[in-house]
Amino acid sequence: MFSSIFIIRRLNPNKTLIPLIIHSISTKPTSNPLSRPQQNHQNHDPETVHETLSCYTNDWKSALDFFNWVEKECKFNHTTDTYNRIIDILGKFFEFDKITELIERMPCSIPNHTTYRILFKRYASAHLVNSAIHAYDSSERFSLKDETSFCNLIDALCEYKHVIEAQELYFKSRSNEIGVTNRTKIYNMILRGWFKMGWWSKCREFWEEMDRDRVCKDLHSYSIYMDILCKGGKPWKAVKLYKEMKGKGMKLDVVAYNIAIRAIGLSQGVDFAVRVYRDMRELGCVPNVATYNTIVKLFCENGRFKEAYKVLDEMNKKGVTADVITYHCFFGYLEKPKEILFLFDRMIENDVRPRMDTYVMLMRKFGRWGFLRPVLLVWKKMEEQGCSPGEFAYKALIDVLIQKNMLDLARKYEEEMLERGLSAKPRPELKELEGG
């Protein structure tokens, strides 16, 4: 038997219908098992609730309404995973007061390291460094203030470009409070943080500082710095580091090989990159989807789409499932709308779920070319897939509608966007419409 939650998730990706569907379920005759959610709460499994919440990652109000409804009306006992999911969604929209209320509602045994990792990430993304540190301190009440939480805090700060604060935290007394034992791990996080900042000179300084501080550089350290050199516009130096690693007898993993393949492809050409790919296979290192994505992207960048499609076919033969990044590699460089839409349909048929940035990428691309119909097709497909549009999706659609002088429809979508609590950029054309 399908649960009422499953029905809501499948039939109601649009938040405006939630009250109607919930009402219809709760007011059906008692002969219908769906009308007695309290008696059927065992059907509301945590996985389905989690998936339903994931449908509303761009609509925190509907997500919270559903979270509360399923708990109150269906007597569903939320798990750590469902709590963590709603906390992550609320954090995306900086609804930290509501997060605090939810944590207070959680049974003392439920919060875990993932709960606080999400909190650190969301506070850091909002540039609330002190709040992230306070959350770390407050984790002590759940016996979670330990090395794992400290590493998660440092990682979150570095991920969102608060590397200076992360470095100060580590080198101050806080790291001694819980006895950080893995210095290499912390240094790798900070090195990656400077990488995220794009401060290439600081990356080099910190790389040298690791030697001065006698930090043991591991394979992950080398992989990060090789990636830094590649992304910093010096792929030939990354190739040199790759050869140095090989010379030291280091056994490279698939991550290191993927970076090396990218670096060699940029500095020496895609054909040389393919040779490294073949070498890694001969040495027993099994390529993953990221390996194939790297080669696909190199072929697409060079306009060699036939060979890129062959790699896609090879992935299927090798049992490696293409992911959303694989298709992004094609979408970024293909220039024929029909070919892009065909590949987009193939993507969905192969059960590869587009991300929100997939829809935005395609709508912006078609919009730049001045094509409205493909934009509307992508928007329709997004609704069919049950994805709640985010701010950038609305903006991409509204931009092309204004471009086509369809101001009434543009205004409609802007109003819908504002109703969902999303911010709209100033648009003189729509202001003129209001004045008229």
Short mmCIF file of C-alpha atoms in Angstrom, two decimals:
data_model
loop_
_atom_site.label_atom_id
_atom_site.label_comp_id
_atom_site.label_asym_id
_atom_site.label_seq_id
_atom_site.Cartn_x
_atom_site.Cartn_y
_atom_site.Cartn_z
CA MET A 1 0.00 0.00 0.00
CA PHE A 2 1.27 3.46 -0.87
CA SER A 3 1.46 5.89 2.01
CA SER A 4 -0.28 9.27 1.93
CA ILE A 5 3.15 10.90 2.06
CA PHE A 6 4.16 9.08 -1.10
CA ILE A 7 1.00 10.30 -2.83
CA ILE A 8 1.71 13.88 -1.81
CA ARG A 9 5.27 13.62 -3.08
CA ARG A 10 4.33 12.11 -6.40
CA LEU A 11 1.22 14.14 -7.19
CA ASN A 12 2.06 17.43 -5.58
CA PRO A 13 5.41 19.01 -6.43
CA ASN A 14 3.65 22.38 -6.37
CA LYS A 15 3.38 23.86 -2.88
CA THR A 16 0.09 25.61 -3.67
CA LEU A 17 -1.74 22.27 -3.78
CA ILE A 18 -0.44 20.91 -0.48
CA PRO A 19 -3.28 22.23 1.71
CA LEU A 20 -5.88 20.88 -0.74
CA ILE A 21 -4.33 17.42 -0.93
CA ILE A 22 -3.72 17.23 2.81
CA HIS A 23 -7.34 18.30 3.37
CA SER A 24 -8.68 15.73 0.92
CA ILE A 25 -6.71 12.97 2.60
CA SER A 26 -7.78 13.95 6.11
CA THR A 27 -11.48 14.34 5.22
CA LYS A 28 -12.10 11.17 3.19
CA PRO A 29 -14.63 8.62 4.57
CA THR A 30 -13.22 6.37 7.26
CA SER A 31 -13.59 3.35 4.98
CA ASN A 32 -10.61 4.65 3.03
CA PRO A 33 -7.36 3.68 4.80
CA LEU A 34 -5.71 6.90 3.64
CA SER A 35 -8.21 8.87 5.70
CA ARG A 36 -6.77 7.42 8.91
CA PRO A 37 -3.15 8.59 8.88
CA GLN A 38 -2.88 7.95 12.61
CA GLN A 39 -3.66 4.28 12.06
CA ASN A 40 -1.34 4.00 9.07
CA HIS A 41 1.69 5.89 10.31
CA GLN A 42 3.75 2.71 9.98
CA ASN A 43 3.51 3.23 6.20
CA HIS A 44 5.20 6.60 6.47
CA ASP A 45 8.73 5.34 6.33
CA PRO A 46 11.64 7.74 7.03
CA GLU A 47 13.03 7.36 3.51
CA THR A 48 9.79 8.57 1.92
CA VAL A 49 9.54 11.51 4.34
CA HIS A 50 13.16 12.39 3.59
CA GLU A 51 12.55 12.26 -0.17
CA THR A 52 9.42 14.37 0.17
CA LEU A 53 11.32 17.05 2.08
CA SER A 54 13.97 16.97 -0.66
CA CYS A 55 11.30 18.02 -3.19
CA TYR A 56 11.09 21.36 -1.37
CA THR A 57 14.72 22.34 -1.07
CA ASN A 58 13.82 25.67 -2.70
CA ASP A 59 10.64 26.25 -0.68
CA TRP A 60 11.38 26.15 3.04
CA LYS A 61 7.85 27.13 4.09
CA SER A 62 6.27 24.14 2.34
CA ALA A 63 9.06 21.89 3.63
CA LEU A 64 8.44 23.01 7.22
CA ASP A 65 4.66 22.74 6.81
CA PHE A 66 5.04 19.17 5.61
CA PHE A 67 7.56 18.35 8.36
CA ASN A 68 5.16 19.55 11.06
CA TRP A 69 2.08 18.05 9.41
CA VAL A 70 3.45 14.54 9.10
CA GLU A 71 4.53 14.65 12.74
CA LYS A 72 1.28 16.02 14.10
CA GLU A 73 -1.37 14.45 11.89
CA CYS A 74 0.32 11.16 11.04
CA LYS A 75 2.04 10.68 14.38
CA PHE A 76 5.30 10.16 12.54
CA ASN A 77 8.38 10.08 14.75
CA HIS A 78 11.04 12.05 12.93
CA THR A 79 14.46 10.45 12.68
CA THR A 80 17.86 12.07 12.79
CA ASP A 81 17.93 12.05 8.97
CA THR A 82 14.59 13.82 8.58
CA TYR A 83 15.56 16.40 11.21
CA ASN A 84 18.87 16.95 9.46
CA ARG A 85 17.11 17.38 6.12
CA ILE A 86 14.74 20.10 7.33
CA ILE A 87 17.57 21.82 9.21
CA ASP A 88 19.60 21.90 6.00
CA ILE A 89 16.68 23.34 4.01
CA LEU A 90 15.98 26.03 6.63
CA GLY A 91 19.67 26.87 6.81
CA LYS A 92 19.76 27.41 3.07
CA PHE A 93 17.36 30.33 3.60
CA PHE A 94 19.07 31.54 6.81
CA GLU A 95 16.08 30.63 8.99
CA PHE A 96 18.34 30.03 11.97
CA ASP A 97 15.77 30.93 14.63
CA LYS A 98 13.55 28.13 13.36
CA ILE A 99 16.53 25.77 13.34
CA THR A 100 17.16 26.57 17.01
CA GLU A 101 13.53 25.76 17.81
CA LEU A 102 13.79 22.46 15.96
CA ILE A 103 16.96 21.43 17.77
CA GLU A 104 15.24 22.15 21.08
CA ARG A 105 12.44 19.81 19.94
CA MET A 106 14.84 17.01 19.09
CA PRO A 107 15.18 14.25 21.66
CA CYS A 108 18.58 14.41 23.36
CA SER A 109 19.64 11.16 21.70
CA ILE A 110 18.95 12.32 18.14
CA PRO A 111 21.48 15.07 17.18
CA ASN A 112 24.64 13.64 15.69
CA HIS A 113 27.81 14.86 14.00
CA THR A 114 25.93 15.30 10.73
CA THR A 115 23.45 17.65 12.44
CA TYR A 116 26.27 19.93 13.53
CA ARG A 117 28.17 19.59 10.28
CA ILE A 118 25.06 20.94 8.53
CA LEU A 119 24.83 23.78 11.06
CA PHE A 120 28.50 24.69 10.59
CA LYS A 121 28.06 24.66 6.81
CA ARG A 122 24.95 26.83 6.83
CA TYR A 123 26.33 29.34 9.32
CA ALA A 124 29.57 29.57 7.34
CA SER A 125 27.67 30.04 4.08
CA ALA A 126 25.82 32.95 5.74
CA HIS A 127 29.20 34.31 6.94
CA LEU A 128 28.12 33.93 10.58
CA VAL A 129 31.46 32.66 11.82
CA ASN A 130 30.81 33.40 15.49
CA SER A 131 27.50 31.55 15.31
CA ALA A 132 29.25 28.53 13.82
CA ILE A 133 31.78 28.58 16.64
CA HIS A 134 28.99 28.95 19.20
CA ALA A 135 27.22 25.94 17.65
CA TYR A 136 30.44 23.97 18.02
CA ASP A 137 30.63 24.92 21.71
CA SER A 138 26.95 24.08 22.24
CA SER A 139 27.49 20.59 20.81
CA GLU A 140 29.03 19.69 24.16
CA ARG A 141 25.55 19.23 25.64
CA PHE A 142 25.13 16.24 23.31
CA SER A 143 28.68 14.96 23.93
CA LEU A 144 29.60 15.89 20.36
CA LYS A 145 32.31 18.45 21.05
CA ASP A 146 35.21 16.34 19.88
CA GLU A 147 37.81 16.08 17.14
CA THR A 148 35.21 15.10 14.53
CA SER A 149 33.10 18.21 15.20
CA PHE A 150 36.20 20.41 15.28
CA CYS A 151 37.33 19.07 11.89
CA ASN A 152 33.81 19.59 10.52
CA LEU A 153 33.89 23.19 11.76
CA ILE A 154 37.27 23.89 10.17
CA ASP A 155 36.14 22.24 6.95
CA ALA A 156 32.93 24.31 6.78
CA LEU A 157 34.78 27.57 7.39
CA CYS A 158 37.33 26.74 4.70
CA GLU A 159 34.60 25.63 2.28
CA TYR A 160 32.95 29.06 2.50
CA LYS A 161 36.16 31.09 2.33
CA HIS A 162 36.65 31.87 6.01
CA VAL A 163 40.12 30.40 5.88
CA ILE A 164 41.76 33.09 7.99
CA GLU A 165 39.33 32.43 10.84
CA ALA A 166 39.76 28.67 10.44
CA GLN A 167 43.53 28.98 10.58
CA GLU A 168 43.33 31.17 13.68
CA LEU A 169 41.00 28.67 15.35
CA TYR A 170 43.38 25.82 14.72
CA PHE A 171 46.54 27.59 15.83
CA LYS A 172 44.88 28.93 18.96
CA SER A 173 44.06 26.95 22.06
CA ARG A 174 40.81 25.43 20.76
CA SER A 175 42.57 22.64 18.92
CA ASN A 176 44.28 21.65 22.15
CA GLU A 177 40.95 21.42 24.01
CA ILE A 178 39.98 18.24 22.24
CA GLY A 179 43.47 17.09 21.25
CA VAL A 180 43.57 17.13 17.45
CA THR A 181 45.72 14.18 16.47
CA ASN A 182 45.55 14.31 12.68
CA ARG A 183 47.52 17.44 11.79
CA THR A 184 47.75 16.47 8.12
CA LYS A 185 43.96 16.38 7.82
CA ILE A 186 43.59 19.90 9.25
CA TYR A 187 46.40 21.28 7.08
CA ASN A 188 44.81 19.70 4.01
CA MET A 189 41.52 21.43 4.83
CA ILE A 190 43.21 24.81 5.16
CA LEU A 191 45.20 24.25 1.96
CA ARG A 192 41.97 23.43 0.18
CA GLY A 193 40.44 26.55 1.72
CA TRP A 194 43.09 28.78 0.19
CA PHE A 195 42.40 26.91 -3.04
CA LYS A 196 38.70 27.83 -2.76
CA MET A 197 39.73 31.45 -2.22
CA GLY A 198 41.80 31.38 -5.40
CA TRP A 199 44.77 32.89 -3.57
CA TRP A 200 47.42 31.02 -5.51
CA SER A 201 50.40 32.72 -3.85
CA LYS A 202 48.96 31.91 -0.42
CA CYS A 203 48.48 28.30 -1.53
CA ARG A 204 52.15 28.11 -2.43
CA GLU A 205 53.18 29.71 0.88
CA PHE A 206 51.05 27.31 2.89
CA TRP A 207 52.34 24.34 0.89
CA GLU A 208 55.86 25.36 1.87
CA GLU A 209 54.73 26.05 5.44
CA MET A 210 53.61 22.45 5.74
CA ASP A 211 57.25 21.42 5.21
CA ARG A 212 58.50 23.97 7.75
CA ASP A 213 55.98 22.71 10.31
CA ARG A 214 57.06 19.14 9.57
CA VAL A 215 53.58 18.09 8.57
CA CYS A 216 53.55 14.76 6.79
CA LYS A 217 52.11 15.32 3.32
CA ASP A 218 49.91 12.47 2.19
CA LEU A 219 48.39 11.56 -1.16
CA HIS A 220 45.47 13.90 -0.44
CA SER A 221 47.89 16.81 0.14
CA TYR A 222 49.56 16.20 -3.21
CA SER A 223 46.23 15.81 -4.98
CA ILE A 224 44.97 19.13 -3.60
CA TYR A 225 48.12 20.97 -4.60
CA MET A 226 48.18 19.37 -8.03
CA ASP A 227 44.59 20.60 -8.47
CA ILE A 228 45.66 24.07 -7.26
CA LEU A 229 48.38 24.23 -9.90
CA CYS A 230 45.96 23.02 -12.57
CA LYS A 231 43.17 25.46 -11.68
CA GLY A 232 45.69 28.24 -11.08
CA GLY A 233 46.62 28.22 -14.74
CA LYS A 234 49.80 26.19 -14.40
CA PRO A 235 48.82 22.68 -15.53
CA TRP A 236 52.39 21.94 -16.64
CA LYS A 237 53.52 22.34 -13.02
CA ALA A 238 50.78 19.97 -11.96
CA VAL A 239 52.14 17.46 -14.48
CA LYS A 240 55.59 17.95 -12.98
CA LEU A 241 54.20 17.24 -9.51
CA TYR A 242 52.46 14.15 -10.89
CA LYS A 243 55.78 12.87 -12.20
CA GLU A 244 57.38 13.67 -8.85
CA MET A 245 54.75 11.58 -7.08
CA LYS A 246 55.36 8.71 -9.48
CA GLY A 247 59.11 9.09 -8.94
CA LYS A 248 58.65 8.79 -5.18
CA GLY A 249 56.82 5.53 -5.69
CA MET A 250 53.52 6.89 -4.38
CA LYS A 251 50.57 4.71 -5.28
CA LEU A 252 48.09 7.09 -6.88
CA ASP A 253 44.39 6.65 -6.31
CA VAL A 254 41.63 7.48 -8.76
CA VAL A 255 41.32 11.07 -7.45
CA ALA A 256 44.99 11.81 -8.10
CA TYR A 257 44.80 10.24 -11.55
CA ASN A 258 41.71 12.27 -12.43
CA ILE A 259 43.52 15.52 -11.62
CA ALA A 260 46.59 14.37 -13.53
CA ILE A 261 44.48 13.48 -16.57
CA ARG A 262 42.93 16.95 -16.51
CA ALA A 263 46.33 18.65 -16.14
CA ILE A 264 47.90 16.65 -18.95
CA GLY A 265 44.87 17.25 -21.16
CA LEU A 266 45.18 21.00 -20.67
CA SER A 267 48.95 21.20 -21.12
CA GLN A 268 49.61 18.48 -23.69
CA GLY A 269 46.26 17.69 -25.26
CA VAL A 270 43.43 15.24 -24.84
CA ASP A 271 45.20 12.41 -26.66
CA PHE A 272 47.99 12.40 -24.06
CA ALA A 273 45.35 12.49 -21.32
CA VAL A 274 43.74 9.37 -22.78
CA ARG A 275 47.14 7.63 -22.61
CA VAL A 276 47.33 8.33 -18.85
CA TYR A 277 43.80 6.98 -18.53
CA ARG A 278 44.91 3.75 -20.20
CA ASP A 279 48.02 3.59 -18.00
CA MET A 280 45.96 3.90 -14.82
CA ARG A 281 43.76 1.02 -15.92
CA GLU A 282 46.78 -1.16 -16.69
CA LEU A 283 48.13 -0.41 -13.20
CA GLY A 284 44.89 -1.66 -11.66
CA CYS A 285 43.37 1.69 -10.74
CA VAL A 286 39.70 1.44 -11.72
CA PRO A 287 38.35 4.65 -13.31
CA ASN A 288 35.21 6.15 -11.82
CA VAL A 289 32.55 8.43 -13.26
CA ALA A 290 34.74 11.49 -12.55
CA THR A 291 37.50 9.98 -14.72
CA TYR A 292 35.17 9.62 -17.66
CA ASN A 293 33.71 13.08 -17.03
CA THR A 294 37.20 14.56 -17.21
CA ILE A 295 37.85 12.96 -20.59
CA VAL A 296 34.39 13.86 -21.89
CA LYS A 297 34.95 17.48 -20.92
CA LEU A 298 38.36 17.57 -22.62
CA PHE A 299 36.85 16.23 -25.86
CA CYS A 300 33.93 18.70 -25.66
CA GLU A 301 36.26 21.62 -25.01
CA ASN A 302 38.08 20.70 -28.20
CA GLY A 303 34.88 20.32 -30.20
CA ARG A 304 35.39 16.57 -30.60
CA PHE A 305 31.83 15.60 -29.75
CA LYS A 306 31.78 12.29 -31.63
CA GLU A 307 34.61 11.02 -29.45
CA ALA A 308 32.90 12.41 -26.36
CA TYR A 309 29.76 10.42 -27.24
CA LYS A 310 31.93 7.31 -27.68
CA VAL A 311 33.21 7.78 -24.13
CA LEU A 312 29.60 8.05 -22.95
CA ASP A 313 28.83 4.75 -24.69
CA GLU A 314 31.98 3.18 -23.20
CA MET A 315 30.78 4.16 -19.73
CA ASN A 316 27.59 2.18 -20.27
CA LYS A 317 29.56 -0.85 -21.49
CA LYS A 318 31.87 -0.69 -18.47
CA GLY A 319 28.94 -0.47 -16.08
CA VAL A 320 29.76 3.09 -15.01
CA THR A 321 26.59 5.15 -14.70
CA ALA A 322 26.81 8.65 -16.14
CA ASP A 323 25.87 11.36 -13.66
CA VAL A 324 24.57 14.89 -13.98
CA ILE A 325 28.13 16.25 -14.41
CA THR A 326 28.63 14.01 -17.45
CA TYR A 327 25.73 15.69 -19.19
CA HIS A 328 26.78 19.14 -18.01
CA CYS A 329 30.04 18.61 -19.91
CA PHE A 330 28.02 18.27 -23.12
CA PHE A 331 25.51 21.01 -22.34
CA GLY A 332 28.28 23.51 -21.71
CA TYR A 333 29.70 23.20 -25.24
CA LEU A 334 26.98 21.93 -27.60
CA GLU A 335 25.55 24.67 -29.81
CA LYS A 336 22.48 23.07 -31.40
CA PRO A 337 19.22 23.41 -29.40
CA LYS A 338 17.73 20.20 -30.85
CA GLU A 339 20.81 18.19 -29.96
CA ILE A 340 20.84 19.61 -26.42
CA LEU A 341 17.14 18.85 -25.89
CA PHE A 342 17.60 15.34 -27.26
CA LEU A 343 20.47 14.71 -24.87
CA PHE A 344 18.46 16.26 -22.02
CA ASP A 345 15.63 13.77 -22.69
CA ARG A 346 18.15 10.93 -22.87
CA MET A 347 19.52 12.03 -19.51
CA ILE A 348 16.12 11.78 -17.86
CA GLU A 349 15.27 8.50 -19.63
CA ASN A 350 18.49 7.05 -18.17
CA ASP A 351 17.27 7.99 -14.67
CA VAL A 352 19.82 10.75 -14.22
CA ARG A 353 17.94 13.39 -12.24
CA PRO A 354 18.74 16.95 -13.36
CA ARG A 355 19.83 19.35 -10.64
CA MET A 356 18.45 22.83 -10.30
CA ASP A 357 21.62 24.26 -11.85
CA THR A 358 21.03 21.95 -14.84
CA TYR A 359 17.72 23.65 -15.56
CA VAL A 360 19.21 27.09 -14.96
CA MET A 361 22.18 26.38 -17.24
CA LEU A 362 19.93 25.30 -20.11
CA MET A 363 17.41 28.12 -19.70
CA ARG A 364 20.17 30.71 -19.62
CA LYS A 365 21.85 29.20 -22.65
CA PHE A 366 18.66 29.12 -24.72
CA GLY A 367 17.81 32.60 -23.45
CA ARG A 368 21.14 33.99 -24.64
CA TRP A 369 20.40 32.54 -28.07
CA GLY A 370 16.98 34.18 -28.05
CA PHE A 371 14.96 30.94 -28.04
CA LEU A 372 11.81 30.96 -25.92
CA ARG A 373 10.29 27.57 -26.76
CA PRO A 374 13.27 25.51 -25.47
CA VAL A 375 13.24 27.57 -22.26
CA LEU A 376 9.57 26.77 -21.71
CA LEU A 377 10.21 23.09 -22.48
CA VAL A 378 12.94 22.95 -19.85
CA TRP A 379 10.69 24.74 -17.33
CA LYS A 380 7.89 22.25 -18.02
CA LYS A 381 10.29 19.33 -17.61
CA MET A 382 11.42 20.79 -14.28
CA GLU A 383 7.82 20.85 -13.05
CA GLU A 384 7.21 17.30 -14.31
CA GLN A 385 10.26 16.11 -12.38
CA GLY A 386 8.76 17.58 -9.19
CA CYS A 387 11.48 20.20 -8.71
CA SER A 388 10.53 23.42 -6.95
CA PRO A 389 12.22 26.24 -8.92
CA GLY A 390 14.79 28.35 -7.14
CA GLU A 391 15.69 32.00 -7.44
CA PHE A 392 18.03 31.59 -10.42
CA ALA A 393 15.53 29.44 -12.32
CA TYR A 394 12.85 32.12 -11.98
CA LYS A 395 15.29 34.83 -13.04
CA ALA A 396 16.36 32.89 -16.13
CA LEU A 397 12.73 32.41 -17.18
CA ILE A 398 11.73 36.00 -16.45
CA ASP A 399 14.75 37.33 -18.36
CA VAL A 400 13.77 35.54 -21.56
CA LEU A 401 10.08 36.50 -21.18
CA ILE A 402 11.06 40.16 -20.91
CA GLN A 403 13.37 39.70 -23.88
CA LYS A 404 10.36 38.46 -25.87
CA ASN A 405 8.23 41.35 -24.54
CA MET A 406 5.88 38.95 -22.72
CA LEU A 407 5.61 41.29 -19.75
CA ASP A 408 2.31 40.02 -18.34
CA LEU A 409 3.63 36.50 -18.05
CA ALA A 410 6.95 37.75 -16.69
CA ARG A 411 5.10 39.69 -14.01
CA LYS A 412 3.10 36.59 -13.10
CA TYR A 413 6.22 34.56 -12.48
CA GLU A 414 7.85 37.39 -10.55
CA GLU A 415 4.83 37.56 -8.23
CA GLU A 416 4.95 33.78 -7.77
CA MET A 417 8.64 34.07 -6.99
CA LEU A 418 8.05 36.73 -4.34
CA GLU A 419 5.25 34.69 -2.78
CA ARG A 420 7.75 31.90 -2.21
CA GLY A 421 10.03 34.22 -0.30
CA LEU A 422 12.61 34.48 -3.08
CA SER A 423 14.22 37.81 -3.89
CA ALA A 424 13.71 39.37 -7.33
CA LYS A 425 16.13 41.75 -8.97
CA PRO A 426 14.86 45.24 -9.96
CA ARG A 427 13.35 45.19 -13.43
CA PRO A 428 12.41 48.57 -14.97
CA GLU A 429 10.27 46.88 -17.62
CA LEU A 430 7.99 45.31 -15.00
CA LYS A 431 7.85 48.52 -12.98
CA GLU A 432 6.58 50.27 -16.08
CA LEU A 433 3.93 47.60 -16.38
CA GLU A 434 2.83 48.27 -12.80
CA GLY A 435 2.60 52.00 -13.54
CA GLY A 436 0.45 51.35 -16.57
#
